[in-house]
Coordinates of C-alpha atoms in Angstrom, one line a residue:
M1 CA 0.2 0.0 0.2
T2 CA 0.9 2.9 -0.8
K3 CA 1.1 6.3 1.7
P4 CA -2.0 8.5 2.6
T5 CA -1.9 11.3 -0.1
D6 CA -2.4 14.6 2.2
L7 CA -5.4 16.8 1.2
V8 CA -5.3 19.4 -1.5
Q9 CA -5.6 22.4 0.8
G10 CA -9.8 23.4 0.2
T11 CA -11.0 20.4 -0.7
L12 CA -11.8 19.4 3.4
D13 CA -14.9 21.2 3.1
L14 CA -16.0 19.7 0.2
L15 CA -15.6 15.8 1.6
I16 CA -17.0 16.6 4.7
L17 CA -19.9 18.4 3.6
R18 CA -20.2 15.3 0.1
T19 CA -19.5 12.8 2.9
I20 CA -22.4 13.2 5.3
A21 CA -24.7 14.8 2.6
T22 CA -26.4 10.9 2.1
E23 CA -26.5 10.3 5.3
K24 CA -25.7 12.0 8.9
L25 CA -22.3 10.6 10.8
H26 CA -19.9 11.2 13.2
G27 CA -16.1 12.4 13.6
W28 CA -14.4 9.4 13.2
A29 CA -17.0 7.9 10.4
I30 CA -16.5 10.8 8.0
A31 CA -12.9 10.0 8.1
Q32 CA -13.3 6.4 7.5
R33 CA -14.8 6.7 5.2
I34 CA -13.3 9.8 3.2
Q35 CA -10.1 6.7 3.2
L36 CA -12.1 4.0 2.0
L37 CA -13.6 5.7 -0.7
S38 CA -10.6 6.8 -1.5
K39 CA -9.1 3.6 -1.1
D40 CA -6.8 4.2 1.0
V41 CA -5.3 7.5 -0.9
L42 CA -6.6 10.3 1.4
Q43 CA -6.4 10.2 5.5
V44 CA -8.1 13.3 7.2
N45 CA -6.2 13.0 11.0
Q46 CA -8.6 14.2 13.9
G47 CA -6.1 18.1 13.6
S48 CA -7.7 19.0 10.9
L49 CA -11.1 16.9 11.0
Y50 CA -13.0 18.6 14.3
P51 CA -12.1 22.1 13.8
A52 CA -13.4 22.3 10.0
L53 CA -16.1 20.5 11.7
Q54 CA -16.7 23.1 13.9
R55 CA -16.6 26.1 11.2
L56 CA -18.2 24.0 9.3
E57 CA -21.1 24.5 12.3
R58 CA -20.4 27.8 12.7
Q59 CA -20.7 28.2 9.4
G60 CA -24.4 27.0 9.2
W61 CA -23.3 24.3 6.5
I62 CA -24.3 21.4 8.9
T63 CA -25.7 21.1 12.4
A64 CA -24.3 17.8 14.8
D65 CA -26.7 16.1 17.5
W66 CA -25.4 13.8 20.3
G67 CA -26.1 10.2 20.1
V68 CA -24.3 6.7 20.2
S69 CA -22.3 5.4 17.9
E70 CA -22.0 1.5 16.5
T71 CA -19.8 0.7 19.6
S72 CA -22.2 2.6 22.0
R73 CA -19.8 5.3 22.7
R74 CA -21.4 8.7 22.6
A75 CA -21.0 10.9 19.9
R76 CA -21.7 13.5 17.9
F77 CA -23.7 12.5 14.9
Y78 CA -22.9 15.7 12.5
R79 CA -25.5 16.8 8.8
L80 CA -26.2 18.9 6.5
T81 CA -28.1 21.4 6.6
S82 CA -30.5 23.4 3.7
A83 CA -27.6 25.9 3.8
G84 CA -24.9 23.1 3.2
R85 CA -26.7 21.2 0.7
R86 CA -26.6 24.2 -1.7
R87 CA -23.2 25.2 -0.4
L88 CA -22.0 21.4 -1.2
E89 CA -23.2 22.3 -5.3
Q90 CA -21.1 25.5 -5.5
E91 CA -18.6 23.7 -3.9
R92 CA -18.5 20.3 -6.6
A93 CA -19.2 23.1 -9.5
D94 CA -16.1 24.9 -7.9
W95 CA -13.9 21.4 -7.9
E96 CA -14.7 20.4 -10.8
R97 CA -13.8 23.6 -13.1
L98 CA -11.0 23.6 -11.8
S99 CA -9.7 20.1 -11.7
A100 CA -11.2 20.3 -15.4
A101 CA -9.1 23.4 -16.1
I102 CA -5.6 21.8 -14.6
S103 CA -6.3 17.8 -16.3
L104 CA -6.2 20.5 -20.1
V105 CA -3.1 22.3 -18.8
M106 CA -1.6 18.4 -18.0
R107 CA -2.8 17.3 -21.0
T108 CA -1.7 20.1 -23.7
A109 CA 1.4 22.5 -22.0

């Protein structure tokens, strides 16, 4: 297995918003889902994840409720708000535009 890659600056918010778009998840599950879906290429450490979750919550894009995890531990479960869904669509469009532009340069330069 190759070493996990650090996230490109500014992409963590997009990944978190997308990861909780379909179901509410607690922090550890969000990090695990991102790692699993990226086939272990991306790894989100707690030192980056929880400040990002707090920032997204302050911005009103996510909200959290206390619940019990699959390991019977008390945890905060995060989900998107309506504003968060709009933000996710904007972030996704921006990412697609940026990645297409980078791909174009890489193929033609």
